[in-house]
Amino acid sequence: MNPALNQIAISGIRRFNDAVNGIPDMVRLTLGEPDFNTPEHIKLAAIEAIQADFSHYTANAGDPELRAAVAATWQSKYNLTYDPADEILVTVGATEAIAIALQGLCAPGDAVLVPAPVYPGYIPLLTLHQVTPIIIDTRANDFSLTPAMIDQAIAAHPEAHITGIILNYPNNPTGITYREEALRLLASACARHDLFILADEIYAELTYGQAHVSIARFARDRTVIISGLSKSHAMTGWRIGFLLAPAPITQALKKIHQYTVTAATTIAQRAGIEALVNGADDGAKMRVIYQQRRDFLLKALAEIGFSAIAPEGAFYLFAKLPARFAADSAAFCTDLAHADHLALIPGSAFGQAGEGYVRLSYAASDAQLHAAITRLRHYVATH
Ligand SMILES: Cc1ncc(COP(=O)(O)O)c(C=O)c1O
């Protein structure tokens, strides 16, 4: 067995879900995926693909038509040019794209900067590959990373061979995102320290009040964009992700992809073509609804003493616990689940920098959100 496996635990989200699983009549705002179903036109494209015998392997990098659709989408939505011939990989969800990128970009013994609170999908992969995560706690700056934080983290670890940074925005769990000027400055800090940027932009389509800007606009040569259809088209179960990067990187990572999965599922890739070519606005329709839910939750939470930064993207709200509960978010969430049958994710599931907070997902119906607030209000009034 790989001894590094002993250093990896089951994710805090999964552990919490398992712990409260048996409680009846639970309202869950724990979901990390859209509550919408996949749009009808995409489902029909998949049915047609089955009937037309799309049952063989595609090219390792992915169906050429899908790669062309990805290139056209990134050109028109994000003003970025990637060559579908050798700069795009279709992966098994964003998760596979993250895994092959971290495996391929880092050597054992390297270190990578990880702003936190952090999506739980990255650090275990680094650990498995004997790469050291260097955590940057962003709490003091309302969860926004600054170039000075990068400089400080590097200065504080002179012994480490720091080769990259993981940047996830719009962010899970905080919902924060970055505007053009901030990205330009972060990109130049990464260039100054010669860092690769793993830009997990899976929530790019779910950005409120402004269009998403990719950091690749300012650091194309050192950026690996991670994306996919899971959130933009409510297609988590189809497992279609995308990796976009300069050809030397993509072609190197393709080797890991080939030997790990061969290619993503052919039928799901055909559905993906339909999603990008004829469903460019599918995400926008869902975004309007998420935004209404976000506004409802923000207001209702403030009324019962939970402050949160207004999320500018994704479908999570990271709320600060009232002081009397803030010492132990896991204890708070466990007790809330038992006493008032409401499941929220403890902030500590996103690292020590998440302690004192809870994550609420508003990928949930209005009825669930209203019930959640009623239950939370009752809990706070009685504890
Ligand atoms: C930040 C982030 N990256 C990646 C993923 C995984 O995406 P996929 O389902 O496409 O593998 C998620 C899922 O919750 C996520 O929140």
Coordinates of C-alpha atoms and ligand atoms in Angstrom, one line a residue:
M1 CA 0.0 0.0 0.0
N2 CA 1.0 3.6 -0.6
P3 CA 1.9 4.9 2.9
A4 CA 0.6 8.4 1.9
L5 CA -2.9 6.8 2.0
N6 CA -2.7 6.8 5.8
Q7 CA -2.5 10.6 5.7
I8 CA -5.7 11.0 3.7
A9 CA -9.1 11.0 5.5
I10 CA -12.6 10.7 4.1
S11 CA -13.8 14.3 3.4
G12 CA -15.4 16.2 6.2
I13 CA -18.5 16.8 4.1
R14 CA -18.9 13.0 3.6
R15 CA -18.2 12.3 7.3
F16 CA -20.8 14.9 8.4
N17 CA -23.4 13.6 5.9
D18 CA -22.9 10.0 7.1
A19 CA -23.2 11.1 10.8
V20 CA -26.6 12.7 10.3
N21 CA -27.9 10.3 7.6
G22 CA -30.3 8.4 9.8
I23 CA -32.1 11.5 11.2
P24 CA -35.7 11.6 9.8
D25 CA -37.4 14.7 8.2
M26 CA -34.1 16.4 7.6
V27 CA -33.9 19.6 5.6
R28 CA -30.5 19.5 3.8
L29 CA -28.6 22.5 2.5
T30 CA -25.6 20.4 2.1
L31 CA -25.8 19.7 -1.6
G32 CA -22.7 20.4 -3.8
E33 CA -24.6 20.0 -7.0
P34 CA -27.4 21.8 -8.9
D35 CA -30.9 20.7 -7.8
F36 CA -32.1 21.3 -11.4
N37 CA -32.3 18.4 -13.8
T38 CA -30.3 18.3 -17.0
P39 CA -32.1 20.3 -19.7
E40 CA -34.3 18.3 -22.0
H41 CA -32.5 19.0 -25.3
I42 CA -29.3 17.6 -23.8
K43 CA -31.0 14.4 -22.7
L44 CA -32.5 13.9 -26.2
A45 CA -29.0 14.4 -27.7
A46 CA -27.8 11.5 -25.5
I47 CA -30.7 9.3 -26.5
E48 CA -30.0 10.0 -30.2
A49 CA -26.3 9.2 -29.7
I50 CA -27.1 5.8 -28.2
Q51 CA -29.4 5.0 -31.1
A52 CA -26.8 6.2 -33.6
D53 CA -24.3 3.7 -32.1
F54 CA -21.9 6.1 -30.5
S55 CA -20.7 3.2 -28.5
H56 CA -16.9 3.2 -29.3
Y57 CA -14.0 5.0 -27.7
T58 CA -13.4 8.6 -28.7
A59 CA -9.9 10.0 -29.2
N60 CA -8.1 10.1 -25.9
A61 CA -8.3 13.9 -25.8
G62 CA -12.0 13.7 -26.4
D63 CA -14.5 13.8 -29.3
P64 CA -13.1 16.4 -31.8
E65 CA -16.5 18.0 -32.2
L66 CA -16.7 18.5 -28.4
R67 CA -13.2 20.0 -28.3
A68 CA -14.1 22.3 -31.1
A69 CA -17.3 23.4 -29.2
V70 CA -15.1 24.0 -26.1
A71 CA -12.7 26.1 -28.1
A72 CA -15.6 28.1 -29.6
T73 CA -17.2 28.6 -26.1
W74 CA -14.0 29.8 -24.5
Q75 CA -13.4 32.2 -27.4
S76 CA -16.9 33.7 -27.3
K77 CA -17.6 33.7 -23.5
Y78 CA -14.1 34.4 -22.1
N79 CA -12.1 35.8 -25.0
L80 CA -9.5 33.1 -24.9
T81 CA -8.1 31.1 -27.8
Y82 CA -7.3 27.4 -27.3
D83 CA -6.5 25.1 -30.2
P84 CA -8.9 22.1 -30.1
A85 CA -6.2 20.0 -31.8
D86 CA -3.8 20.0 -28.8
E87 CA -4.8 22.4 -26.0
I88 CA -8.0 20.9 -24.7
L89 CA -8.7 17.6 -22.9
V90 CA -12.2 16.2 -22.2
T91 CA -12.0 14.6 -18.8
V92 CA -14.2 12.5 -16.5
G93 CA -15.6 15.5 -14.6
A94 CA -13.5 18.4 -13.4
T95 CA -12.3 16.0 -10.7
E96 CA -10.2 14.0 -13.2
A97 CA -8.9 17.2 -14.7
I98 CA -7.7 18.4 -11.2
A99 CA -6.2 15.0 -10.5
I100 CA -4.2 14.7 -13.7
A101 CA -3.1 18.3 -13.5
L102 CA -1.8 18.1 -9.9
Q103 CA -0.1 14.7 -10.7
G104 CA 1.5 16.0 -13.8
L105 CA 2.5 19.5 -12.8
C106 CA 4.1 18.6 -9.4
A107 CA 6.9 16.4 -8.5
P108 CA 7.1 14.6 -5.1
G109 CA 8.7 17.0 -2.7
D110 CA 7.3 20.2 -4.3
A111 CA 5.0 22.5 -2.4
V112 CA 1.8 24.2 -3.7
L113 CA 0.0 27.3 -2.3
V114 CA -3.6 26.6 -1.3
P115 CA -5.8 29.6 -0.3
A116 CA -8.3 28.5 2.3
P117 CA -11.1 27.8 3.2
V118 CA -10.6 25.3 0.5
Y119 CA -12.7 22.8 -1.5
P120 CA -11.8 19.4 -0.1
G121 CA -10.9 17.9 -3.4
Y122 CA -7.3 19.2 -3.7
I123 CA -5.2 18.6 -0.6
P124 CA -5.7 14.8 -0.5
L125 CA -4.5 14.6 -4.1
L126 CA -1.4 16.6 -3.2
T127 CA -0.8 14.5 -0.2
L128 CA -1.1 11.3 -2.2
H129 CA 1.5 12.6 -4.6
Q130 CA 3.8 13.7 -1.7
V131 CA 3.4 17.4 -2.5
T132 CA 3.2 19.8 0.5
P133 CA 0.2 22.1 0.6
I134 CA 1.1 25.5 2.0
I135 CA -2.2 27.0 3.3
I136 CA -2.9 30.7 3.0
D137 CA -5.7 31.7 5.4
T138 CA -7.8 34.3 3.6
R139 CA -10.3 34.9 6.5
A140 CA -8.8 38.3 7.5
N141 CA -9.5 39.7 4.0
D142 CA -13.0 38.4 3.6
F143 CA -11.7 35.3 1.8
S144 CA -10.1 37.2 -1.1
L145 CA -6.5 36.3 -1.9
T146 CA -4.1 39.2 -2.5
P147 CA -0.6 39.3 -4.2
A148 CA 0.8 40.3 -0.8
M149 CA -0.5 37.1 0.7
I150 CA 1.3 35.1 -2.0
D151 CA 4.5 37.1 -1.3
Q152 CA 4.2 36.5 2.4
A153 CA 3.5 32.7 2.1
I154 CA 6.6 32.3 -0.1
A155 CA 8.8 34.4 2.2
A156 CA 7.6 32.4 5.2
H157 CA 8.7 29.1 3.6
P158 CA 12.2 29.6 2.3
E159 CA 12.9 25.9 2.6
A160 CA 10.0 24.9 0.3
H161 CA 10.2 24.3 -3.4
I162 CA 6.9 26.1 -4.2
T163 CA 5.9 25.5 -7.8
G164 CA 2.2 26.4 -8.1
I165 CA -1.0 27.8 -6.6
I166 CA -4.6 26.5 -6.7
L167 CA -7.1 29.2 -7.4
N168 CA -10.8 28.3 -7.3
Y169 CA -13.2 31.1 -8.2
P170 CA -16.1 31.6 -8.0
N171 CA -15.2 29.8 -4.9
N172 CA -16.6 26.8 -3.1
P173 CA -17.3 27.3 -0.2
T174 CA -17.2 31.1 0.1
G175 CA -18.9 32.2 -3.1
I176 CA -16.3 35.0 -3.6
T177 CA -14.9 35.7 -7.0
Y178 CA -12.3 38.0 -8.5
R179 CA -12.6 40.9 -10.9
E180 CA -10.3 41.8 -13.8
E181 CA -8.0 44.1 -11.9
A182 CA -7.5 41.7 -9.0
L183 CA -6.8 38.9 -11.4
R184 CA -4.2 40.9 -13.3
L185 CA -2.3 41.6 -10.1
L186 CA -2.6 38.0 -8.9
A187 CA -1.3 36.8 -12.3
S188 CA 1.7 39.1 -12.1
A189 CA 2.5 37.8 -8.5
C190 CA 2.4 34.3 -9.9
A191 CA 4.7 35.3 -12.7
R192 CA 7.1 36.9 -10.3
H193 CA 7.4 33.7 -8.3
D194 CA 7.2 31.5 -11.4
L195 CA 4.1 29.6 -10.2
F196 CA 1.8 27.5 -12.3
I197 CA -1.9 28.3 -11.7
L198 CA -4.4 25.6 -11.3
A199 CA -7.5 27.7 -12.1
D200 CA -10.6 25.8 -11.0
E201 CA -13.3 27.8 -12.8
I202 CA -16.0 25.1 -12.7
Y203 CA -18.5 27.8 -11.4
A204 CA -17.7 30.3 -14.1
E205 CA -21.2 30.3 -15.5
L206 CA -22.7 31.0 -12.1
T207 CA -21.4 34.5 -11.5
Y208 CA -23.8 37.2 -10.3
G209 CA -23.8 40.8 -11.4
Q210 CA -20.7 40.5 -13.6
A211 CA -19.2 38.3 -16.3
H212 CA -16.6 35.8 -15.3
V213 CA -13.0 36.6 -16.3
S214 CA -10.4 33.8 -16.5
I215 CA -7.0 34.4 -15.0
A216 CA -5.6 32.8 -18.2
R217 CA -6.3 36.2 -19.8
F218 CA -3.3 37.5 -17.9
A219 CA -1.2 34.4 -17.4
R220 CA -2.1 32.0 -20.3
D221 CA 1.3 30.3 -20.4
R222 CA 1.3 29.2 -16.7
T223 CA -2.5 28.6 -16.3
V224 CA -4.4 25.3 -16.4
I225 CA -8.1 26.0 -16.6
I226 CA -10.3 23.4 -15.0
S227 CA -14.0 23.4 -16.0
G228 CA -16.8 21.2 -17.2
L229 CA -20.6 20.8 -17.5
S230 CA -21.4 19.7 -14.0
K231 CA -22.5 23.1 -12.7
S232 CA -23.2 25.1 -15.8
H233 CA -25.7 22.5 -17.3
A234 CA -26.7 20.6 -14.2
M235 CA -24.8 17.5 -15.5
T236 CA -22.9 16.3 -12.4
G237 CA -23.7 12.6 -13.1
W238 CA -22.7 12.7 -16.8
R239 CA -19.0 13.3 -15.7
I240 CA -17.8 15.7 -18.4
G241 CA -14.9 18.0 -17.4
F242 CA -12.6 20.1 -19.5
L243 CA -8.9 21.0 -19.1
L244 CA -7.5 23.9 -21.2
A245 CA -3.8 24.8 -21.2
P246 CA -0.9 25.5 -23.6
A247 CA -0.1 22.5 -25.8
P248 CA 3.1 21.3 -24.0
I249 CA 1.2 21.0 -20.7
T250 CA -1.9 19.5 -22.2
Q251 CA 0.0 16.9 -24.2
A252 CA 2.0 15.9 -21.2
L253 CA -1.2 15.6 -19.0
K254 CA -2.9 13.6 -21.8
K255 CA -0.5 10.7 -21.1
I256 CA -1.8 10.4 -17.5
H257 CA -5.4 10.8 -18.8
Q258 CA -4.9 8.1 -21.4
Y259 CA -3.4 5.6 -18.9
T260 CA -6.0 6.4 -16.3
V261 CA -9.3 6.5 -18.1
T262 CA -8.6 6.2 -21.9
A263 CA -11.3 8.8 -22.6
A264 CA -14.5 10.2 -21.2
T265 CA -17.8 8.4 -21.9
T266 CA -18.7 8.7 -25.6
I267 CA -22.5 9.3 -25.1
A268 CA -21.9 11.9 -22.4
Q269 CA -19.5 13.7 -24.7
R270 CA -22.2 13.7 -27.5
A271 CA -24.6 15.3 -25.0
G272 CA -21.8 17.8 -24.1
I273 CA -21.7 19.0 -27.7
E274 CA -25.4 19.7 -27.5
A275 CA -25.0 21.5 -24.2
L276 CA -22.3 23.8 -25.5
V277 CA -23.6 24.4 -29.1
N278 CA -27.4 24.8 -28.3
G279 CA -27.4 25.3 -24.6
A280 CA -25.0 28.3 -24.2
D281 CA -27.7 30.0 -22.1
D282 CA -28.8 27.1 -20.0
G283 CA -26.7 28.2 -17.1
A284 CA -28.0 31.8 -17.3
K285 CA -31.5 30.6 -16.7
M286 CA -30.5 28.7 -13.5
R287 CA -28.4 31.7 -12.4
V288 CA -31.4 33.9 -12.2
I289 CA -33.1 31.5 -9.8
Y290 CA -29.9 31.0 -7.7
Q291 CA -29.6 34.7 -7.3
Q292 CA -33.1 35.1 -6.0
R293 CA -32.4 32.3 -3.5
R294 CA -29.1 33.9 -2.5
D295 CA -30.8 37.2 -1.8
F296 CA -33.5 35.5 0.3
L297 CA -31.0 33.6 2.4
L298 CA -28.7 36.5 2.9
K299 CA -31.5 38.7 4.3
A300 CA -33.1 35.9 6.4
L301 CA -29.7 34.9 7.9
A302 CA -28.8 38.5 8.8
E303 CA -32.1 38.7 10.7
I304 CA -31.2 35.8 12.9
G305 CA -27.6 36.9 13.6
F306 CA -25.6 35.1 10.9
S307 CA -23.4 37.5 8.9
A308 CA -22.1 36.5 5.5
I309 CA -20.3 38.1 2.6
A310 CA -22.7 38.4 -0.3
P311 CA -21.6 35.6 -2.7
E312 CA -20.8 36.8 -6.2
G313 CA -20.8 33.3 -7.7
A314 CA -21.4 29.5 -7.2
F315 CA -24.4 28.5 -5.0
Y316 CA -23.0 28.6 -1.6
L317 CA -23.2 31.0 1.3
F318 CA -20.5 30.9 3.9
A319 CA -22.0 32.3 7.1
K320 CA -20.2 33.3 10.2
L321 CA -21.6 31.6 13.3
P322 CA -22.8 33.9 16.2
A323 CA -20.0 34.1 18.7
R324 CA -21.5 31.6 21.2
F325 CA -21.4 28.8 18.6
A326 CA -18.2 29.8 16.7
A327 CA -15.6 27.7 18.6
D328 CA -16.7 24.4 17.0
S329 CA -18.7 24.4 13.7
A330 CA -18.8 20.6 13.6
A331 CA -20.4 20.5 17.1
F332 CA -22.9 23.2 16.1
C333 CA -23.9 21.4 12.9
T334 CA -24.3 18.1 14.6
D335 CA -26.4 19.5 17.4
L336 CA -28.5 21.5 14.9
A337 CA -29.1 18.4 12.9
H338 CA -30.3 16.4 15.9
A339 CA -32.3 19.2 17.6
D340 CA -34.0 20.9 14.6
H341 CA -33.4 18.5 11.7
L342 CA -31.4 20.9 9.6
A343 CA -28.2 19.9 7.9
L344 CA -25.5 22.5 7.1
I345 CA -21.8 21.8 6.4
P346 CA -19.4 22.7 9.2
G347 CA -16.9 25.3 8.0
S348 CA -14.1 23.1 9.4
A349 CA -14.8 20.7 6.5
F350 CA -12.9 23.3 4.4
G351 CA -9.9 23.4 6.7
Q352 CA -9.0 25.2 9.9
A353 CA -9.5 28.5 8.0
G354 CA -13.2 27.6 7.8
E355 CA -13.7 27.1 11.5
G356 CA -16.4 29.4 13.0
Y357 CA -18.5 29.3 9.8
V358 CA -21.1 27.1 8.2
R359 CA -21.7 26.5 4.5
L360 CA -25.3 26.7 3.2
S361 CA -26.0 25.5 -0.3
Y362 CA -28.8 27.2 -2.1
A363 CA -29.0 24.5 -4.7
A364 CA -32.3 23.8 -2.9
S365 CA -36.0 24.6 -3.5
D366 CA -37.6 27.8 -2.1
A367 CA -39.7 25.5 0.2
Q368 CA -36.5 23.9 1.6
L369 CA -34.8 27.3 2.1
H370 CA -37.8 28.7 4.0
A371 CA -38.0 25.6 6.1
A372 CA -34.3 25.8 6.8
I373 CA -34.6 29.4 8.0
T374 CA -37.5 28.5 10.3
R375 CA -35.5 25.7 11.8
L376 CA -32.4 27.7 12.2
R377 CA -34.3 30.6 13.8
H378 CA -35.8 28.1 16.3
Y379 CA -32.5 26.6 17.1
V380 CA -30.8 29.9 17.7
A381 CA -33.8 31.1 19.9
T382 CA -33.6 27.9 22.1
H383 CA -29.8 27.5 22.5
Ligands
LIG1 C1 -14.6 23.8 -6.7 C2 -15.0 22.5 -7.3 N1 -14.2 21.9 -8.2 C3 -14.5 20.7 -8.8 C4 -15.7 20.0 -8.5 C5 -15.9 18.7 -9.1 O1 -16.6 18.8 -10.3 P1 -17.0 17.5 -11.1 O2 -18.3 17.0 -10.6 O3 -17.2 18.0 -12.5 O4 -15.9 16.5 -11.0 C6 -16.5 20.6 -7.5 C7 -17.8 19.9 -7.1 O5 -18.4 20.2 -6.2 C8 -16.2 21.9 -7.0 O6 -17.0 22.5 -6.1

